[in-house]
CSV table of C-alpha atoms in Angstrom, one decimal:
chain,number,residue,atom,x,y,z
A,1,MET,CA,21.1,21.7,-23.8
A,2,LEU,CA,21.3,23.1,-19.9
A,3,THR,CA,22.7,20.7,-17.4
A,4,THR,CA,20.5,20.4,-14.3
A,5,ALA,CA,23.5,22.0,-12.8
A,6,VAL,CA,23.0,25.4,-14.7
A,7,ALA,CA,19.8,25.3,-15.0
A,8,ALA,CA,19.8,25.4,-11.0
A,9,GLY,CA,22.3,28.2,-10.6
A,10,LEU,CA,24.8,25.9,-9.4
A,11,VAL,CA,27.8,26.9,-11.7
A,12,PRO,CA,28.3,30.9,-12.6
A,13,SER,CA,27.3,30.9,-15.7
A,14,ILE,CA,27.5,28.5,-19.6
A,15,MET,CA,28.9,31.9,-21.1
A,16,SER,CA,31.5,33.0,-18.0
A,17,CYS,CA,33.9,30.0,-17.9
A,18,GLU,CA,34.2,26.8,-19.2
A,19,ALA,CA,33.4,23.8,-16.7
A,20,ALA,CA,36.3,21.9,-15.1
A,21,THR,CA,37.6,18.8,-15.5
A,22,LEU,CA,40.1,16.5,-14.5
A,23,PRO,CA,43.1,16.9,-15.8
A,24,ALA,CA,43.8,14.4,-19.2
A,25,ASN,CA,47.0,13.7,-18.3
A,26,GLY,CA,46.6,12.8,-14.7
A,27,GLN,CA,47.9,15.2,-12.9
A,28,PHE,CA,46.7,18.2,-11.0
A,29,ALA,CA,48.6,22.1,-11.5
A,30,ASP,CA,48.3,25.0,-9.0
A,31,VAL,CA,47.1,22.6,-6.3
A,32,LYS,CA,47.2,24.5,-3.0
A,33,LYS,CA,48.7,23.1,0.4
A,34,TRP,CA,46.3,22.9,3.7
A,35,PRO,CA,48.1,24.8,6.5
A,36,GLY,CA,46.4,21.7,8.8
A,37,SER,CA,47.8,18.8,7.7
A,38,THR,CA,50.3,16.5,9.9
A,39,THR,CA,53.5,16.3,9.8
A,40,GLU,CA,53.7,12.8,10.0
A,41,LYS,CA,55.4,11.0,7.3
A,42,ALA,CA,53.0,10.2,4.4
A,43,ASN,CA,52.7,6.3,3.3
A,44,THR,CA,54.0,5.8,-0.6
A,45,PHE,CA,51.7,5.9,-3.4
A,46,GLU,CA,52.3,2.3,-3.9
A,47,GLU,CA,50.8,1.4,-0.3
A,48,VAL,CA,48.1,3.5,-0.9
A,49,THR,CA,47.2,2.4,-4.0
A,50,SER,CA,47.8,-1.4,-3.4
A,51,TYR,CA,46.1,-2.2,0.3
A,52,ASN,CA,42.5,-1.2,0.0
A,53,ASN,CA,39.2,-2.2,1.1
A,54,PHE,CA,36.8,-1.5,-1.1
A,55,TYR,CA,34.9,-4.9,-1.7
A,56,GLU,CA,32.7,-4.0,-4.9
A,57,PHE,CA,36.1,-5.6,-6.3
A,58,GLY,CA,36.9,-8.2,-3.6
A,59,THR,CA,37.5,-8.5,-0.1
A,60,GLY,CA,41.1,-9.0,-0.5
A,61,LYS,CA,43.6,-5.9,0.4
A,62,SER,CA,45.2,-6.4,-3.3
A,63,ASP,CA,41.9,-7.4,-5.2
A,64,PRO,CA,40.8,-3.7,-5.9
A,65,ALA,CA,44.2,-3.0,-7.2
A,66,GLU,CA,43.7,-6.3,-9.8
A,67,ASN,CA,40.3,-5.6,-10.4
A,68,ALA,CA,39.1,-1.9,-10.4
A,69,HIS,CA,40.5,-1.1,-13.9
A,70,ARG,CA,37.0,-2.3,-14.9
A,71,LEU,CA,35.2,0.7,-13.5
A,72,LYS,CA,34.5,3.3,-15.8
A,73,THR,CA,34.9,6.8,-14.2
A,74,SER,CA,33.6,9.3,-17.5
A,75,PRO,CA,31.0,10.0,-18.1
A,76,TRP,CA,29.9,10.3,-14.1
A,77,SER,CA,27.0,11.8,-12.7
A,78,VAL,CA,25.8,12.2,-9.3
A,79,GLN,CA,22.2,12.2,-8.2
A,80,VAL,CA,21.3,14.8,-5.0
A,81,SER,CA,17.8,13.9,-3.3
A,82,GLY,CA,16.1,14.9,-0.5
A,83,GLU,CA,15.6,17.6,2.0
A,84,ALA,CA,17.5,19.8,-0.3
A,85,GLU,CA,16.6,23.2,-2.7
A,86,ARG,CA,18.3,22.3,-5.3
A,87,THR,CA,17.9,18.7,-6.6
A,88,GLY,CA,18.7,16.7,-9.3
A,89,THR,CA,21.3,14.6,-11.2
A,90,PHE,CA,24.7,16.5,-11.7
A,91,THR,CA,28.2,15.6,-13.7
A,92,LEU,CA,31.2,15.4,-12.2
A,93,GLU,CA,32.2,18.7,-14.0
A,94,ASP,CA,29.1,20.4,-12.6
A,95,ILE,CA,30.3,19.2,-9.4
A,96,LEU,CA,34.2,20.3,-9.6
A,97,GLN,CA,33.9,23.8,-11.7
A,98,PRO,CA,33.5,26.3,-8.7
A,99,HIS,CA,35.9,24.7,-6.6
A,100,ALA,CA,40.0,25.2,-6.0
A,101,LEU,CA,41.5,22.0,-5.3
A,102,GLU,CA,44.0,21.7,-2.1
A,103,GLU,CA,46.2,19.3,-0.5
A,104,ARG,CA,45.2,18.0,2.9
A,105,ILE,CA,47.3,15.3,4.1
A,106,TYR,CA,44.8,13.6,7.0
A,107,ARG,CA,45.4,10.1,9.1
A,108,LEU,CA,43.6,7.3,7.9
A,109,ARG,CA,42.8,4.7,10.6
A,110,CYS,CA,40.6,2.0,9.5
A,111,VAL,CA,38.7,-0.3,11.9
A,112,GLU,CA,40.8,-3.1,11.4
A,113,ALA,CA,43.3,-1.2,13.3
A,114,TRP,CA,45.8,-0.3,10.9
A,115,SER,CA,46.7,3.2,9.7
A,116,MET,CA,48.2,5.2,7.2
A,117,VAL,CA,49.2,8.9,5.8
A,118,ILE,CA,47.4,10.2,2.9
A,119,PRO,CA,48.1,12.8,1.0
A,120,TRP,CA,44.4,13.6,-0.4
A,121,VAL,CA,43.4,16.3,-3.7
A,122,GLY,CA,39.7,17.8,-3.3
A,123,PHE,CA,37.9,20.7,-1.1
A,124,PRO,CA,35.7,20.7,2.0
A,125,LEU,CA,32.6,18.8,1.7
A,126,ALA,CA,30.9,21.7,3.3
A,127,ASP,CA,31.4,23.5,0.4
A,128,LEU,CA,29.6,21.4,-1.9
A,129,LEU,CA,26.7,20.1,0.2
A,130,LYS,CA,26.0,24.0,0.5
A,131,ARG,CA,25.3,24.6,-3.2
A,132,PHE,CA,22.1,22.4,-2.8
A,133,GLU,CA,20.7,24.3,0.1
A,134,PRO,CA,19.8,21.7,2.1
A,135,THR,CA,16.4,22.9,4.1
A,136,SER,CA,15.9,23.0,7.9
A,137,GLN,CA,14.7,19.5,7.5
A,138,ALA,CA,17.7,17.7,6.5
A,139,LYS,CA,19.7,16.7,9.9
A,140,TYR,CA,21.4,13.6,8.0
A,141,VAL,CA,23.2,13.2,4.7
A,142,GLN,CA,23.6,9.8,3.1
A,143,PHE,CA,26.2,8.5,0.3
A,144,LEU,CA,25.8,5.9,-2.2
A,145,THR,CA,28.0,4.3,-4.0
A,146,LEU,CA,27.8,2.8,-7.4
A,147,ASN,CA,26.4,-0.5,-7.6
A,148,ASP,CA,27.2,-2.1,-11.2
A,149,ARG,CA,28.1,-5.9,-11.3
A,150,THR,CA,29.3,-5.3,-15.0
A,151,GLN,CA,32.0,-3.3,-13.7
A,152,MET,CA,32.4,-4.2,-10.2
A,153,PRO,CA,32.9,-8.5,-10.0
A,154,GLY,CA,32.6,-8.2,-6.0
A,155,LEU,CA,29.0,-7.2,-6.1
A,156,ARG,CA,28.1,-10.7,-7.1
A,157,TYR,CA,29.0,-12.0,-3.4
A,158,PRO,CA,26.3,-10.7,-0.7
A,159,VAL,CA,29.1,-10.1,1.6
A,160,LEU,CA,27.0,-6.9,2.4
A,161,ASP,CA,23.2,-5.2,1.5
A,162,TRP,CA,24.3,-3.3,-2.2
A,163,PRO,CA,24.8,-0.6,-2.7
A,164,TYR,CA,27.2,0.6,-0.2
A,165,ARG,CA,25.6,3.6,1.6
A,166,GLU,CA,27.5,5.7,4.1
A,167,GLY,CA,26.0,8.6,6.3
A,168,LEU,CA,26.9,11.8,8.9
A,169,THR,CA,25.0,14.0,10.7
A,170,ILE,CA,24.5,17.4,8.7
A,171,ALA,CA,27.1,19.3,12.0
A,172,GLU,CA,29.3,16.7,10.9
A,173,ALA,CA,28.8,16.7,6.6
A,174,MET,CA,29.1,20.6,7.1
A,175,HIS,CA,32.6,20.4,9.3
A,176,PRO,CA,35.5,21.6,8.2
A,177,LEU,CA,37.3,18.8,8.0
A,178,ALA,CA,35.5,16.5,5.7
A,179,PHE,CA,36.6,16.3,2.8
A,180,VAL,CA,35.4,15.8,-1.4
A,181,ALA,CA,38.3,13.9,-2.5
A,182,VAL,CA,39.3,13.4,-6.3
A,183,GLY,CA,42.7,12.6,-5.9
A,184,VAL,CA,45.9,11.3,-3.9
A,185,TYR,CA,49.6,12.4,-4.3
A,186,GLY,CA,48.8,15.4,-6.9
A,187,LYS,CA,47.4,12.9,-9.3
A,188,VAL,CA,43.9,11.9,-10.0
A,189,MET,CA,42.1,9.7,-7.8
A,190,PRO,CA,43.1,5.8,-8.6
A,191,ASN,CA,39.9,3.5,-8.9
A,192,GLN,CA,40.8,1.3,-6.2
A,193,ASN,CA,40.4,4.3,-3.8
A,194,GLY,CA,37.1,5.9,-4.7
A,195,ALA,CA,37.6,7.3,-8.2
A,196,PRO,CA,36.4,9.5,-9.3
A,197,ILE,CA,35.1,11.0,-6.5
A,198,ARG,CA,34.8,10.5,-2.8
A,199,THR,CA,34.5,11.9,1.0
A,200,VAL,CA,37.3,11.6,3.6
A,201,ILE,CA,36.2,11.8,7.1
A,202,PRO,CA,39.3,11.7,9.0
A,203,TRP,CA,38.3,11.5,12.5
A,204,LYS,CA,36.4,8.2,11.9
A,205,TYR,CA,37.2,5.0,10.9
A,206,GLY,CA,37.7,4.5,7.5
A,207,PHE,CA,34.9,2.6,6.4
A,208,LYS,CA,32.4,5.6,6.7
A,209,SER,CA,34.1,7.7,3.8
A,210,GLY,CA,32.3,7.0,0.8
A,211,LYS,CA,33.6,5.7,-2.8
A,212,SER,CA,32.7,6.4,-6.1
A,213,ILE,CA,29.7,8.4,-4.9
A,214,VAL,CA,26.8,8.7,-7.5
A,215,ARG,CA,24.1,9.9,-4.8
A,216,ILE,CA,23.5,12.3,-2.4
A,217,HIS,CA,20.6,12.1,-0.1
A,218,PHE,CA,19.7,14.9,2.6
A,219,THR,CA,17.4,13.6,5.0
A,220,ALA,CA,15.8,14.4,8.4
A,221,THR,CA,15.8,10.8,10.0
A,222,GLN,CA,19.3,8.7,10.7
A,223,PRO,CA,20.2,7.6,7.3
A,224,GLN,CA,20.8,3.2,7.2
A,225,THR,CA,24.8,2.5,6.9
A,226,SER,CA,25.9,-0.6,5.4
A,227,TRP,CA,28.5,-1.9,8.2
A,228,ASN,CA,25.9,-1.0,10.6
A,229,MET,CA,22.8,-2.9,8.6
A,230,ALA,CA,25.6,-5.8,8.7
A,231,ALA,CA,26.8,-6.1,12.2
A,232,PRO,CA,24.9,-3.0,14.4
A,233,GLN,CA,26.6,-4.6,17.4
A,234,GLU,CA,30.0,-4.4,16.2
A,235,TYR,CA,29.5,-0.8,14.0
A,236,GLY,CA,28.0,1.7,15.2
A,237,PHE,CA,26.6,4.8,13.1
A,238,TYR,CA,29.0,7.2,14.5
A,239,SER,CA,32.1,5.2,13.9
A,240,ASN,CA,34.3,7.8,15.2
A,241,VAL,CA,37.9,6.4,16.2
A,242,ASN,CA,38.0,5.9,19.9
A,243,PRO,CA,41.2,3.8,21.8
A,244,GLN,CA,38.7,3.6,24.4
A,245,VAL,CA,36.1,1.6,22.9
A,246,ASP,CA,37.2,-1.7,21.9
A,247,HIS,CA,35.8,-3.8,18.8
A,248,PRO,CA,33.8,-6.3,19.7
A,249,ARG,CA,36.5,-8.8,18.1
A,250,TRP,CA,40.4,-6.7,18.7
A,251,SER,CA,41.1,-3.8,20.6
A,252,GLN,CA,41.1,-0.4,19.5
A,253,ALA,CA,43.5,0.9,21.4
A,254,THR,CA,46.8,0.6,19.2
A,255,GLU,CA,47.3,0.3,15.6
A,256,ARG,CA,49.9,-0.7,13.0
A,257,ARG,CA,51.1,1.9,10.8
A,258,LEU,CA,51.1,0.3,7.0
A,259,GLY,CA,55.3,0.5,5.9
A,260,GLY,CA,56.5,0.4,8.9
A,261,GLY,CA,58.1,-2.6,8.6
A,262,LEU,CA,57.3,-6.7,9.9
A,263,PHE,CA,58.8,-5.7,13.4
A,264,ALA,CA,57.5,-2.2,13.9
A,265,ALA,CA,56.1,-0.9,17.2
A,266,ARG,CA,52.4,-0.2,17.1
A,267,ILE,CA,51.4,3.4,17.6
A,268,PRO,CA,48.9,4.3,20.3
A,269,THR,CA,45.5,5.4,18.6
A,270,GLN,CA,44.4,8.8,19.2
A,271,MET,CA,41.1,9.8,20.2
A,272,PHE,CA,38.9,10.9,17.1
A,273,ASN,CA,42.3,10.0,15.3
A,274,GLY,CA,44.2,13.0,16.7
A,275,TYR,CA,41.3,15.6,15.5
A,276,GLY,CA,40.0,15.8,18.5
A,277,ASP,CA,40.4,19.6,19.4
A,278,GLN,CA,38.6,20.0,15.9
A,279,VAL,CA,35.6,18.0,16.2
A,280,ALA,CA,34.8,16.9,20.0
A,281,SER,CA,32.5,19.7,20.4
A,282,LEU,CA,30.2,17.6,17.7
A,283,TYR,CA,29.6,15.4,20.4
A,284,THR,CA,28.9,17.3,23.8
A,285,GLY,CA,26.8,15.5,25.9
A,286,LEU,CA,27.0,12.2,23.7
A,287,ASP,CA,27.8,8.8,25.4
A,288,LEU,CA,30.3,7.9,23.0
A,289,ALA,CA,30.7,4.2,24.4
A,290,LYS,CA,26.8,3.9,23.5
A,291,ASN,CA,26.6,5.7,20.7
A,292,TYR,CA,30.2,4.3,19.2
């Protein structure tokens, strides 16, 4: 039986090559280094995998590392729906198969005013979305996270209106910096970091990057996003990193770099997390104090 992806023409041919899979040994081979990576010192693997926000596994920073072993990432599929020519349900292998993986070292800025530097493994988000041929009506794209109480103990608590939802304008999603990640440090993505597939949008606060994605929905209207639904006065749809717009309960002017030690000086936060030269044009004419 043909997979949905083959039937839709998303992969070259079932006779031409074998669909790509995540490496059985957990280590990627032949990952190219992206020349645009930050030269800042990356956080350690232990720091990146032990201090996480992934409320589906608990609200404590160590809860995801302690509880995410329950998540079963194989088999995995992603439903694509909405304003696109090619929709349906696609296996993770369908999604990965044509893409050459690369390592991008990005800054990560959490809305809670801490930050990390992480070497992600993946490919441009635009390269994936273009395969589904969004129509001219697709002005936004929404990403939904797995919603399974048997695997995610945090879902028993109404911290948010589950499932977790995030969204971008189509222009943001198609920007060359927007990234699909399937690994970190040359290794397959740990469950607590959003396995098996997640987005990384480096100029936005971390919660804008969806984890453990099971649905991609193209839409003509601005989609609901979880934190904006929960507290619209605190978390806007755009949620770009902006040191000039404080959170109602704390300043966003500086950040604490994880791993710096108890007495390390705070770092000034950069507009768009330091990616302004690349992305500022997306927001020309937009009042970023009102459209936070």
